[in-house]
PDB file of C-alpha atoms in Angstrom:
ATOM      1  CA  MET A   4       0.016   0.103   0.124  1.00 43.00           C
ATOM      2  CA  ALA A   5       1.002   3.260  -0.531  1.00 43.00           C
ATOM      3  CA  GLU A   6       2.002   5.324   2.411  1.00 47.00           C
ATOM      4  CA  ALA A   7       0.023   8.459   3.119  1.00 46.00           C
ATOM      5  CA  PRO A   8       2.071  11.104   3.385  1.00 45.00           C
ATOM      6  CA  GLN A   9       1.816  13.301   6.633  1.00 48.00           C
ATOM      7  CA  PRO A  10       0.969  17.069   6.762  1.00 48.00           C
ATOM      8  CA  ASN A  11       4.306  18.085   8.441  1.00 53.00           C
ATOM      9  CA  SER A  12       6.578  15.185   7.311  1.00 64.00           C
ATOM     10  CA  THR A  13      10.056  15.136   5.746  1.00 76.00           C
ATOM     11  CA  PHE A  14      11.834  12.814   3.505  1.00 72.00           C
ATOM     12  CA  PRO A  15      15.351  12.606   2.212  1.00 79.00           C
ATOM     13  CA  ARG A  16      15.894  12.068  -1.503  1.00 80.00           C
ATOM     14  CA  PRO A  17      14.210   8.429  -1.686  1.00 82.00           C
ATOM     15  CA  VAL A  18      15.503   5.751  -3.259  1.00 87.00           C
ATOM     16  CA  PHE A  19      12.155   4.756  -4.630  1.00 88.00           C
ATOM     17  CA  PHE A  20       9.313   6.723  -5.684  1.00 91.00           C
ATOM     18  CA  ILE A  21       5.625   5.181  -5.326  1.00 91.00           C
ATOM     19  CA  LEU A  22       3.335   5.915  -8.235  1.00 91.00           C
ATOM     20  CA  THR A  23      -0.509   5.482  -7.342  1.00 88.00           C
ATOM     21  CA  GLY A  24      -1.901   5.489 -10.793  1.00 84.00           C
ATOM     22  CA  ILE A  25      -5.033   7.704 -11.022  1.00 83.00           C
ATOM     23  CA  PRO A  26      -6.036   8.850  -7.191  1.00 77.00           C
ATOM     24  CA  GLY A  27      -9.298   8.643  -6.369  1.00 73.00           C
ATOM     25  CA  LEU A  28     -10.584   5.598  -8.592  1.00 73.00           C
ATOM     26  CA  GLY A  29      -9.079   2.884  -6.046  1.00 70.00           C
ATOM     27  CA  GLY A  30      -9.670  -0.565  -7.986  1.00 70.00           C
ATOM     28  CA  ALA A  31     -11.875   0.473 -10.237  1.00 75.00           C
ATOM     29  CA  GLN A  32      -8.705   2.110 -12.391  1.00 81.00           C
ATOM     30  CA  ALA A  33      -7.968  -1.715 -13.266  1.00 83.00           C
ATOM     31  CA  TRP A  34     -10.535  -1.243 -16.011  1.00 86.00           C
ATOM     32  CA  LEU A  35      -9.132   1.783 -17.184  1.00 87.00           C
ATOM     33  CA  THR A  36      -6.334  -1.243 -18.693  1.00 89.00           C
ATOM     34  CA  LEU A  37      -9.017  -1.917 -21.134  1.00 90.00           C
ATOM     35  CA  VAL A  38      -8.630   1.454 -22.506  1.00 90.00           C
ATOM     36  CA  PHE A  39      -5.073   2.231 -22.932  1.00 93.00           C
ATOM     37  CA  ALA A  40      -3.798  -1.481 -23.428  1.00 94.00           C
ATOM     38  CA  PRO A  41      -5.726  -1.409 -26.897  1.00 94.00           C
ATOM     39  CA  MET A  42      -3.952   2.044 -27.875  1.00 94.00           C
ATOM     40  CA  TYR A  43      -0.552   0.707 -26.686  1.00 95.00           C
ATOM     41  CA  LEU A  44      -1.072  -2.107 -28.959  1.00 95.00           C
ATOM     42  CA  LEU A  45      -2.162   0.027 -31.946  1.00 94.00           C
ATOM     43  CA  ALA A  46       0.699   2.246 -31.219  1.00 94.00           C
ATOM     44  CA  LEU A  47       3.490  -0.596 -31.287  1.00 95.00           C
ATOM     45  CA  LEU A  48       1.682  -2.522 -34.279  1.00 92.00           C
ATOM     46  CA  GLY A  49       1.105   0.677 -36.206  1.00 91.00           C
ATOM     47  CA  ASN A  50       3.719   2.617 -35.885  1.00 93.00           C
ATOM     48  CA  GLY A  51       6.140  -1.079 -35.865  1.00 92.00           C
ATOM     49  CA  ALA A  52       4.226  -1.771 -39.618  1.00 88.00           C
ATOM     50  CA  LEU A  53       4.700   1.877 -40.963  1.00 90.00           C
ATOM     51  CA  LEU A  54       8.416   1.714 -40.399  1.00 91.00           C
ATOM     52  CA  LEU A  55       8.535  -1.361 -41.556  1.00 88.00           C
ATOM     53  CA  VAL A  56       6.693  -0.439 -45.009  1.00 87.00           C
ATOM     54  CA  VAL A  57       9.020   2.557 -45.620  1.00 87.00           C
ATOM     55  CA  GLN A  58      12.227   0.886 -45.059  1.00 86.00           C
ATOM     56  CA  GLY A  59      11.514  -1.928 -47.522  1.00 80.00           C
ATOM     57  CA  ASP A  60      10.223   0.221 -50.152  1.00 79.00           C
ATOM     58  CA  SER A  61      12.952   1.847 -52.032  1.00 80.00           C
ATOM     59  CA  THR A  62      10.431   4.128 -53.648  1.00 80.00           C
ATOM     60  CA  LEU A  63       8.942   5.462 -50.435  1.00 81.00           C
ATOM     61  CA  HIS A  64      12.394   6.895 -49.773  1.00 85.00           C
ATOM     62  CA  GLN A  65      11.365  10.671 -50.111  1.00 88.00           C
ATOM     63  CA  PRO A  66      11.458  13.427 -47.848  1.00 89.00           C
ATOM     64  CA  MET A  67       7.895  13.015 -46.807  1.00 87.00           C
ATOM     65  CA  PHE A  68       7.859   9.309 -45.929  1.00 88.00           C
ATOM     66  CA  LEU A  69      11.265   9.304 -44.495  1.00 91.00           C
ATOM     67  CA  LEU A  70       9.577  12.382 -42.033  1.00 91.00           C
ATOM     68  CA  LEU A  71       6.667  10.132 -41.424  1.00 91.00           C
ATOM     69  CA  ALA A  72       9.210   7.294 -40.628  1.00 92.00           C
ATOM     70  CA  MET A  73      10.940   9.709 -38.054  1.00 94.00           C
ATOM     71  CA  LEU A  74       7.320  10.505 -36.327  1.00 93.00           C
ATOM     72  CA  ALA A  75       6.377   6.562 -36.377  1.00 93.00           C
ATOM     73  CA  ALA A  76       9.758   6.108 -34.552  1.00 95.00           C
ATOM     74  CA  THR A  77       9.279   9.098 -32.230  1.00 95.00           C
ATOM     75  CA  ASP A  78       5.691   7.773 -31.337  1.00 95.00           C
ATOM     76  CA  LEU A  79       6.952   4.424 -30.938  1.00 95.00           C
ATOM     77  CA  GLY A  80       9.541   5.739 -28.494  1.00 95.00           C
ATOM     78  CA  LEU A  81       6.815   8.437 -26.502  1.00 94.00           C
ATOM     79  CA  ALA A  82       4.410   5.471 -26.223  1.00 94.00           C
ATOM     80  CA  THR A  83       6.843   3.059 -24.624  1.00 95.00           C
ATOM     81  CA  SER A  84       8.236   5.384 -22.668  1.00 94.00           C
ATOM     82  CA  ILE A  85       5.111   5.626 -20.239  1.00 92.00           C
ATOM     83  CA  ALA A  86       2.639   2.828 -21.222  1.00 93.00           C
ATOM     84  CA  PRO A  87       4.123  -0.304 -19.669  1.00 93.00           C
ATOM     85  CA  GLY A  88       4.953   1.351 -16.129  1.00 91.00           C
ATOM     86  CA  LEU A  89       1.167   3.136 -16.697  1.00 92.00           C
ATOM     87  CA  LEU A  90      -0.423  -0.272 -17.345  1.00 93.00           C
ATOM     88  CA  ALA A  91       1.473  -1.926 -14.586  1.00 91.00           C
ATOM     89  CA  VAL A  92       0.207   0.716 -11.695  1.00 91.00           C
ATOM     90  CA  LEU A  93      -3.519   0.794 -13.036  1.00 89.00           C
ATOM     91  CA  TRP A  94      -3.574  -2.954 -13.192  1.00 88.00           C
ATOM     92  CA  LEU A  95      -1.687  -4.158  -9.988  1.00 86.00           C
ATOM     93  CA  GLY A  96      -1.967  -0.802  -8.140  1.00 83.00           C
ATOM     94  CA  PRO A  97       0.699   1.383  -6.468  1.00 87.00           C
ATOM     95  CA  ARG A  98       4.309   0.619  -7.789  1.00 88.00           C
ATOM     96  CA  PRO A  99       7.776   1.647  -6.859  1.00 91.00           C
ATOM     97  CA  VAL A 100       9.728   2.894  -9.268  1.00 92.00           C
ATOM     98  CA  PRO A 101      13.653   4.010  -8.426  1.00 94.00           C
ATOM     99  CA  TYR A 102      14.433   7.155  -8.263  1.00 93.00           C
ATOM    100  CA  THR A 103      16.912   7.298 -11.074  1.00 93.00           C
ATOM    101  CA  ALA A 104      14.505   5.537 -13.304  1.00 94.00           C
ATOM    102  CA  CYS A 105      11.824   8.103 -12.789  1.00 94.00           C
ATOM    103  CA  LEU A 106      14.038  10.949 -13.751  1.00 94.00           C
ATOM    104  CA  VAL A 107      15.030   9.397 -16.959  1.00 95.00           C
ATOM    105  CA  GLN A 108      11.456   8.904 -17.340  1.00 94.00           C
ATOM    106  CA  MET A 109      10.808  12.570 -17.071  1.00 93.00           C
ATOM    107  CA  PHE A 110      13.532  13.307 -19.525  1.00 94.00           C
ATOM    108  CA  PHE A 111      12.389  11.044 -21.872  1.00 94.00           C
ATOM    109  CA  VAL A 112       8.937  11.887 -21.912  1.00 93.00           C
ATOM    110  CA  HIS A 113       9.531  15.810 -22.016  1.00 92.00           C
ATOM    111  CA  THR A 114      12.488  15.238 -25.005  1.00 94.00           C
ATOM    112  CA  LEU A 115      10.056  12.778 -27.239  1.00 94.00           C
ATOM    113  CA  THR A 116       7.257  15.207 -26.639  1.00 92.00           C
ATOM    114  CA  ALA A 117       9.389  17.917 -28.335  1.00 92.00           C
ATOM    115  CA  VAL A 118      11.114  16.222 -31.132  1.00 94.00           C
ATOM    116  CA  GLU A 119       7.572  14.960 -32.105  1.00 93.00           C
ATOM    117  CA  SER A 120       6.346  18.659 -32.101  1.00 92.00           C
ATOM    118  CA  GLY A 121       9.089  19.787 -34.293  1.00 92.00           C
ATOM    119  CA  VAL A 122       8.820  16.883 -36.794  1.00 93.00           C
ATOM    120  CA  LEU A 123       5.155  17.885 -37.206  1.00 93.00           C
ATOM    121  CA  PHE A 124       6.458  21.580 -37.761  1.00 93.00           C
ATOM    122  CA  THR A 125       9.266  20.130 -40.551  1.00 93.00           C
ATOM    123  CA  MET A 126       6.065  18.145 -42.081  1.00 92.00           C
ATOM    124  CA  ALA A 127       4.135  21.511 -42.317  1.00 92.00           C
ATOM    125  CA  CYS A 128       6.964  23.127 -44.226  1.00 93.00           C
ATOM    126  CA  ASP A 129       7.660  19.936 -46.417  1.00 92.00           C
ATOM    127  CA  ARG A 130       3.691  20.622 -47.163  1.00 90.00           C
ATOM    128  CA  ALA A 131       4.094  24.311 -47.797  1.00 91.00           C
ATOM    129  CA  VAL A 132       7.117  23.984 -50.624  1.00 92.00           C
ATOM    130  CA  ALA A 133       5.115  20.902 -52.228  1.00 89.00           C
ATOM    131  CA  ILE A 134       2.335  23.024 -52.874  1.00 88.00           C
ATOM    132  CA  GLY A 135       3.496  26.790 -52.965  1.00 86.00           C
ATOM    133  CA  ARG A 136       6.688  25.772 -55.121  1.00 88.00           C
ATOM    134  CA  PRO A 137       6.153  22.237 -56.953  1.00 86.00           C
ATOM    135  CA  LEU A 138       8.856  22.752 -59.610  1.00 88.00           C
ATOM    136  CA  HIS A 139      11.339  23.494 -57.094  1.00 89.00           C
ATOM    137  CA  TYR A 140      10.175  20.753 -54.712  1.00 90.00           C
ATOM    138  CA  PRO A 141      13.153  18.435 -55.295  1.00 90.00           C
ATOM    139  CA  ILE A 142      15.794  21.021 -55.170  1.00 91.00           C
ATOM    140  CA  LEU A 143      14.482  22.531 -52.438  1.00 91.00           C
ATOM    141  CA  VAL A 144      13.288  19.448 -50.272  1.00 91.00           C
ATOM    142  CA  THR A 145      16.079  16.817 -50.326  1.00 91.00           C
ATOM    143  CA  LYS A 146      16.721  13.915 -47.812  1.00 90.00           C
ATOM    144  CA  ALA A 147      19.543  15.551 -46.419  1.00 91.00           C
ATOM    145  CA  ARG A 148      18.070  18.955 -45.787  1.00 92.00           C
ATOM    146  CA  VAL A 149      15.414  16.370 -43.827  1.00 91.00           C
ATOM    147  CA  GLY A 150      17.730  14.697 -42.052  1.00 90.00           C
ATOM    148  CA  CYS A 151      19.441  17.986 -41.094  1.00 93.00           C
ATOM    149  CA  ALA A 152      16.029  19.680 -40.145  1.00 91.00           C
ATOM    150  CA  VAL A 153      15.349  16.467 -37.844  1.00 90.00           C
ATOM    151  CA  LEU A 154      18.611  16.341 -36.377  1.00 93.00           C
ATOM    152  CA  ALA A 155      18.254  19.778 -35.415  1.00 93.00           C
ATOM    153  CA  HIS A 156      14.608  19.445 -33.604  1.00 90.00           C
ATOM    154  CA  ALA A 157      16.146  16.505 -31.763  1.00 92.00           C
ATOM    155  CA  LEU A 158      19.342  18.169 -30.579  1.00 94.00           C
ATOM    156  CA  LYS A 159      17.077  21.417 -29.398  1.00 92.00           C
ATOM    157  CA  ALA A 160      14.698  18.662 -27.556  1.00 92.00           C
ATOM    158  CA  LEU A 161      17.493  17.236 -25.908  1.00 93.00           C
ATOM    159  CA  VAL A 162      19.156  20.820 -25.209  1.00 92.00           C
ATOM    160  CA  ILE A 163      15.964  22.484 -23.556  1.00 92.00           C
ATOM    161  CA  CYS A 164      14.863  19.207 -21.434  1.00 92.00           C
ATOM    162  CA  VAL A 165      18.056  18.225 -19.799  1.00 93.00           C
ATOM    163  CA  PRO A 166      17.483  20.630 -17.321  1.00 92.00           C
ATOM    164  CA  PHE A 167      13.826  18.986 -16.272  1.00 92.00           C
ATOM    165  CA  PRO A 168      15.591  15.931 -14.589  1.00 93.00           C
ATOM    166  CA  LEU A 169      18.770  18.062 -13.241  1.00 93.00           C
ATOM    167  CA  LEU A 170      16.280  20.635 -11.816  1.00 91.00           C
ATOM    168  CA  VAL A 171      14.428  18.308  -9.581  1.00 92.00           C
ATOM    169  CA  ALA A 172      17.667  16.481  -8.919  1.00 91.00           C
ATOM    170  CA  ARG A 173      19.280  19.607  -6.868  1.00 91.00           C
ATOM    171  CA  PHE A 174      16.722  18.995  -4.327  1.00 89.00           C
ATOM    172  CA  GLU A 175      17.376  16.800  -1.194  1.00 88.00           C
ATOM    173  CA  HIS A 176      14.297  16.864   0.928  1.00 86.00           C
ATOM    174  CA  PHE A 177      10.549  15.387  -0.147  1.00 88.00           C
ATOM    175  CA  ARG A 178       7.010  16.014   1.778  1.00 87.00           C
ATOM    176  CA  ALA A 179       6.435  12.603   0.620  1.00 85.00           C
ATOM    177  CA  LYS A 180       7.507   9.629  -1.328  1.00 87.00           C
ATOM    178  CA  THR A 181       4.205   8.629  -3.206  1.00 89.00           C
ATOM    179  CA  ILE A 182       3.513  10.440  -6.769  1.00 89.00           C
ATOM    180  CA  ASP A 183      -0.124  11.199  -7.146  1.00 85.00           C
ATOM    181  CA  HIS A 184      -0.063  10.284 -10.965  1.00 87.00           C
ATOM    182  CA  ALA A 185       0.311   7.562 -13.380  1.00 87.00           C
ATOM    183  CA  TYR A 186       4.218   8.135 -14.516  1.00 90.00           C
ATOM    184  CA  CYS A 187       7.122  10.437 -13.330  1.00 90.00           C
ATOM    185  CA  GLU A 188       5.818  14.107 -14.849  1.00 87.00           C
ATOM    186  CA  HIS A 189       7.968  16.768 -13.737  1.00 87.00           C
ATOM    187  CA  MET A 190       5.219  18.840 -12.416  1.00 84.00           C
ATOM    188  CA  ALA A 191       4.022  16.113 -10.212  1.00 86.00           C
ATOM    189  CA  VAL A 192       7.015  14.940  -8.563  1.00 90.00           C
ATOM    190  CA  VAL A 193       7.953  18.967  -7.985  1.00 89.00           C
ATOM    191  CA  GLU A 194       4.558  18.939  -5.810  1.00 87.00           C
ATOM    192  CA  LEU A 195       6.636  16.663  -3.671  1.00 89.00           C
ATOM    193  CA  VAL A 196       9.534  19.079  -3.135  1.00 88.00           C
ATOM    194  CA  ILE A 197      10.292  21.006  -0.068  1.00 88.00           C
ATOM    195  CA  GLY A 198      12.327  24.157  -1.176  1.00 85.00           C
ATOM    196  CA  ASN A 199      11.860  27.112  -3.346  1.00 88.00           C
ATOM    197  CA  THR A 200      10.564  25.329  -6.813  1.00 87.00           C
ATOM    198  CA  ARG A 201      10.433  28.753  -8.910  1.00 89.00           C
ATOM    199  CA  ALA A 202      12.746  27.664 -11.471  1.00 90.00           C
ATOM    200  CA  ASN A 203      11.003  24.348 -12.093  1.00 88.00           C
ATOM    201  CA  ASN A 204       7.767  26.158 -12.226  1.00 86.00           C
ATOM    202  CA  LEU A 205       9.058  29.366 -14.181  1.00 88.00           C
ATOM    203  CA  TYR A 206      11.204  26.673 -16.512  1.00 90.00           C
ATOM    204  CA  GLY A 207       8.207  24.182 -17.308  1.00 84.00           C
ATOM    205  CA  LEU A 208       6.242  27.268 -18.327  1.00 82.00           C
ATOM    206  CA  ALA A 209       8.683  28.822 -20.273  1.00 85.00           C
ATOM    207  CA  ILE A 210       9.520  25.477 -22.323  1.00 84.00           C
ATOM    208  CA  SER A 211       6.047  24.849 -22.901  1.00 80.00           C
ATOM    209  CA  LEU A 212       5.142  28.086 -24.421  1.00 79.00           C
ATOM    210  CA  ALA A 213       8.493  28.325 -26.610  1.00 80.00           C
ATOM    211  CA  VAL A 214       8.613  24.849 -27.954  1.00 80.00           C
ATOM    212  CA  SER A 215       5.272  24.388 -28.708  1.00 80.00           C
ATOM    213  CA  GLY A 216       4.327  28.053 -29.309  1.00 84.00           C
ATOM    214  CA  VAL A 217       6.874  28.532 -31.900  1.00 88.00           C
ATOM    215  CA  ASP A 218       5.962  24.929 -33.343  1.00 90.00           C
ATOM    216  CA  ILE A 219       2.397  25.823 -33.802  1.00 90.00           C
ATOM    217  CA  LEU A 220       3.294  29.517 -35.174  1.00 92.00           C
ATOM    218  CA  GLY A 221       5.556  27.771 -37.549  1.00 92.00           C
ATOM    219  CA  ILE A 222       2.802  25.517 -38.633  1.00 92.00           C
ATOM    220  CA  ALA A 223      -0.032  27.988 -38.521  1.00 93.00           C
ATOM    221  CA  GLY A 224       2.386  29.825 -41.145  1.00 93.00           C
ATOM    222  CA  SER A 225       2.812  27.297 -43.179  1.00 92.00           C
ATOM    223  CA  TYR A 226      -0.486  26.858 -43.618  1.00 91.00           C
ATOM    224  CA  GLY A 227      -1.330  30.104 -44.396  1.00 92.00           C
ATOM    225  CA  LEU A 228       1.361  29.856 -47.448  1.00 90.00           C
ATOM    226  CA  ILE A 229      -0.534  26.740 -48.360  1.00 89.00           C
ATOM    227  CA  ALA A 230      -4.244  28.139 -48.646  1.00 88.00           C
ATOM    228  CA  HIS A 231      -2.608  31.132 -50.641  1.00 87.00           C
ATOM    229  CA  ALA A 232      -1.264  28.717 -52.840  1.00 86.00           C
ATOM    230  CA  VAL A 233      -4.152  26.353 -52.669  1.00 85.00           C
ATOM    231  CA  LEU A 234      -6.616  29.411 -53.421  1.00 84.00           C
ATOM    232  CA  ARG A 235      -4.527  30.628 -56.414  1.00 83.00           C
ATOM    233  CA  LEU A 236      -5.312  27.550 -58.599  1.00 80.00           C
ATOM    234  CA  PRO A 237      -7.884  27.648 -61.584  1.00 80.00           C
ATOM    235  CA  THR A 238     -10.226  24.834 -60.811  1.00 82.00           C
ATOM    236  CA  ARG A 239     -11.982  23.132 -57.873  1.00 82.00           C
ATOM    237  CA  GLU A 240     -10.641  20.125 -58.584  1.00 82.00           C
ATOM    238  CA  ALA A 241      -6.827  20.953 -58.530  1.00 79.00           C
ATOM    239  CA  ARG A 242      -7.849  23.237 -55.654  1.00 80.00           C
ATOM    240  CA  ALA A 243      -9.376  19.815 -53.926  1.00 81.00           C
ATOM    241  CA  LYS A 244      -6.348  17.737 -54.752  1.00 79.00           C
ATOM    242  CA  ALA A 245      -4.072  20.101 -53.322  1.00 77.00           C
ATOM    243  CA  PHE A 246      -5.640  20.310 -50.216  1.00 76.00           C
ATOM    244  CA  GLY A 247      -5.840  16.315 -49.880  1.00 76.00           C
ATOM    245  CA  THR A 248      -2.445  15.924 -50.120  1.00 75.00           C
ATOM    246  CA  CYS A 249      -2.436  17.723 -46.593  1.00 80.00           C
ATOM    247  CA  SER A 250      -5.471  16.398 -44.720  1.00 80.00           C
ATOM    248  CA  SER A 251      -3.455  13.470 -43.225  1.00 80.00           C
ATOM    249  CA  HIS A 252      -0.900  15.720 -41.733  1.00 84.00           C
ATOM    250  CA  ILE A 253      -3.891  18.183 -40.640  1.00 86.00           C
ATOM    251  CA  CYS A 254      -5.597  15.237 -38.718  1.00 85.00           C
ATOM    252  CA  VAL A 255      -2.173  14.541 -36.943  1.00 87.00           C
ATOM    253  CA  ILE A 256      -1.779  17.842 -35.905  1.00 89.00           C
ATOM    254  CA  LEU A 257      -5.064  17.679 -34.558  1.00 86.00           C
ATOM    255  CA  ALA A 258      -4.828  14.722 -33.209  1.00 84.00           C
ATOM    256  CA  PHE A 259      -1.144  15.972 -30.872  1.00 87.00           C
ATOM    257  CA  TYR A 260      -1.909  19.306 -30.222  1.00 86.00           C
ATOM    258  CA  VAL A 261      -5.824  19.440 -28.843  1.00 82.00           C
ATOM    259  CA  PRO A 262      -5.426  17.091 -26.187  1.00 78.00           C
ATOM    260  CA  GLY A 263      -2.152  18.469 -25.528  1.00 76.00           C
ATOM    261  CA  LEU A 264      -3.902  22.195 -25.357  1.00 77.00           C
ATOM    262  CA  PHE A 265      -6.147  20.817 -23.173  1.00 75.00           C
ATOM    263  CA  SER A 266      -4.381  19.150 -20.922  1.00 70.00           C
ATOM    264  CA  TYR A 267      -2.108  22.214 -20.560  1.00 70.00           C
ATOM    265  CA  LEU A 268      -5.168  24.604 -19.777  1.00 70.00           C
ATOM    266  CA  THR A 269      -6.548  22.469 -17.228  1.00 69.00           C
ATOM    267  CA  HIS A 270      -3.469  22.016 -15.478  1.00 64.00           C
ATOM    268  CA  ARG A 271      -2.488  25.486 -15.450  1.00 64.00           C
ATOM    269  CA  PHE A 272      -5.691  27.076 -14.951  1.00 65.00           C
ATOM    270  CA  GLY A 273      -8.013  24.831 -13.775  1.00 58.00           C
ATOM    271  CA  ARG A 274      -6.596  23.219 -11.065  1.00 62.00           C
ATOM    272  CA  HIS A 275      -9.130  24.217  -8.368  1.00 66.00           C
ATOM    273  CA  THR A 276     -12.075  23.629 -11.041  1.00 73.00           C
ATOM    274  CA  VAL A 277     -11.167  20.240 -12.583  1.00 71.00           C
ATOM    275  CA  PRO A 278     -10.450  17.249 -10.549  1.00 77.00           C
ATOM    276  CA  LYS A 279      -7.067  16.032 -10.095  1.00 78.00           C
ATOM    277  CA  PRO A 280      -7.952  12.312 -11.828  1.00 80.00           C
ATOM    278  CA  VAL A 281      -9.386  14.092 -15.277  1.00 80.00           C
ATOM    279  CA  HIS A 282      -6.064  15.956 -15.206  1.00 79.00           C
ATOM    280  CA  ILE A 283      -3.988  12.971 -15.331  1.00 84.00           C
ATOM    281  CA  LEU A 284      -6.227  10.689 -17.455  1.00 85.00           C
ATOM    282  CA  LEU A 285      -5.564  13.771 -19.998  1.00 82.00           C
ATOM    283  CA  SER A 286      -2.101  13.589 -19.728  1.00 84.00           C
ATOM    284  CA  ASN A 287      -1.905   9.891 -20.004  1.00 88.00           C
ATOM    285  CA  ILE A 288      -4.478  10.434 -23.470  1.00 87.00           C
ATOM    286  CA  TYR A 289      -2.204  13.017 -24.727  1.00 86.00           C
ATOM    287  CA  LEU A 290       1.094  10.829 -25.028  1.00 89.00           C
ATOM    288  CA  LEU A 291      -1.128   7.455 -25.948  1.00 92.00           C
ATOM    289  CA  LEU A 292      -3.596   8.608 -28.127  1.00 90.00           C
ATOM    290  CA  PRO A 293      -1.454  10.434 -30.754  1.00 91.00           C
ATOM    291  CA  PRO A 294       0.762   7.394 -31.493  1.00 93.00           C
ATOM    292  CA  ALA A 295      -2.036   5.055 -31.645  1.00 93.00           C
ATOM    293  CA  LEU A 296      -4.353   7.421 -34.686  1.00 90.00           C
ATOM    294  CA  ASN A 297      -0.750   8.085 -36.476  1.00 89.00           C
ATOM    295  CA  PRO A 298      -0.342   5.207 -38.248  1.00 88.00           C
ATOM    296  CA  LEU A 299      -3.803   4.426 -38.528  1.00 86.00           C
ATOM    297  CA  ILE A 300      -4.362   7.927 -40.223  1.00 85.00           C
ATOM    298  CA  TYR A 301      -1.607   7.942 -42.808  1.00 81.00           C
ATOM    299  CA  GLY A 302      -2.487   3.961 -43.453  1.00 75.00           C
ATOM    300  CA  VAL A 303      -5.968   4.913 -44.688  1.00 72.00           C
ATOM    301  CA  ARG A 304      -5.148   8.367 -46.109  1.00 72.00           C
ATOM    302  CA  THR A 305      -1.803   8.007 -47.951  1.00 76.00           C
ATOM    303  CA  LYS A 306      -2.705   6.103 -50.876  1.00 76.00           C
ATOM    304  CA  GLN A 307       1.002   5.053 -51.465  1.00 79.00           C
ATOM    305  CA  ILE A 308       0.899   3.782 -47.617  1.00 80.00           C
ATOM    306  CA  ARG A 309      -2.121   1.795 -47.973  1.00 78.00           C
ATOM    307  CA  ASP A 310      -1.127   0.142 -51.535  1.00 79.00           C
ATOM    308  CA  ARG A 311       2.331  -0.971 -49.831  1.00 78.00           C
ATOM    309  CA  PHE A 312       0.174  -2.319 -46.729  1.00 75.00           C
ATOM    310  CA  LEU A 313      -2.052  -3.997 -48.885  1.00 75.00           C
ATOM    311  CA  GLU A 314       0.851  -5.371 -51.426  1.00 75.00           C
ATOM    312  CA  THR A 315       2.303  -6.775 -48.272  1.00 68.00           C
ATOM    313  CA  PHE A 316      -0.724  -8.506 -47.150  1.00 61.00           C
ATOM    314  CA  THR A 317      -1.828  -9.844 -50.266  1.00 67.00           C
ATOM    315  CA  PHE A 318       1.786 -11.269 -51.016  1.00 58.00           C
ATOM    316  CA  ARG A 319       1.732 -12.898 -47.250  1.00 55.00           C
ATOM    317  CA  LYS A 320      -1.855 -14.329 -47.643  1.00 52.00           C
ATOM    318  CA  GLY A 321      -1.128 -15.858 -51.323  1.00 51.00           C
ATOM    319  CA  GLY A 322       2.413 -17.317 -50.258  1.00 51.00           C
TER     320      GLY A 322
END
């Protein structure tokens, strides 16, 4: 059983934290495995299959599909960074997690989230060039440039997310060893700290606004250019076709940013009006829903991916 923190209790830096899952639900939270387990399974199978399809078909070794493969790899990492522990807590009850492992999970969750946001921004730029400058697309968007852009986003994410565990590691005393959350979320751990956590709060807010804000503005600007280019096309069919090439990406953007924005707003501004279990549910949905949906969206709406899936299935069935 998880220990109940006393009002004036003080603990030295613990060897283990205890994750409680979703407080207030008790044994009923085991039923949530029926929601999150299929989501994780979809993320594993869908993104794994997507990576195999892109890797195995040389005709898909193009900038757009390489970006899609990078998105799939990021989704795999993001889902795997929290889902196994989440399912264990939901099914088996409060579980201990080593202090170091908690900080490592915190780092990977924040880093992979930032990488995914950057990849979505790069994909928006790719679509803007493809629609706005189609004749120059092969020259402007090359595999090397896409690789450099993704590497830049990954390095940026590493640099800005390293301080998260370091800002927690500087504290020596905690009010409790029990984290009222399903994974080691930064602010959930900071709530247990004894000391001045102003730097943690400000850094978390600044990074959320800077990373997501800049990427969202970049995506909005890219789609402004896309809309301008589409509206200049002479026929309705041409406009529909051009817009159709962006539909999958728009769905993926909505799947990633809408739950994330809702989770962020309720956490920052609805702490006293939205129940804590709702906060925790939203944060887990935000991290697991996009990895589960993205391969389905691209598998259904992208002709090359869909055809390759069908060819692979038909070949294996015939064999």
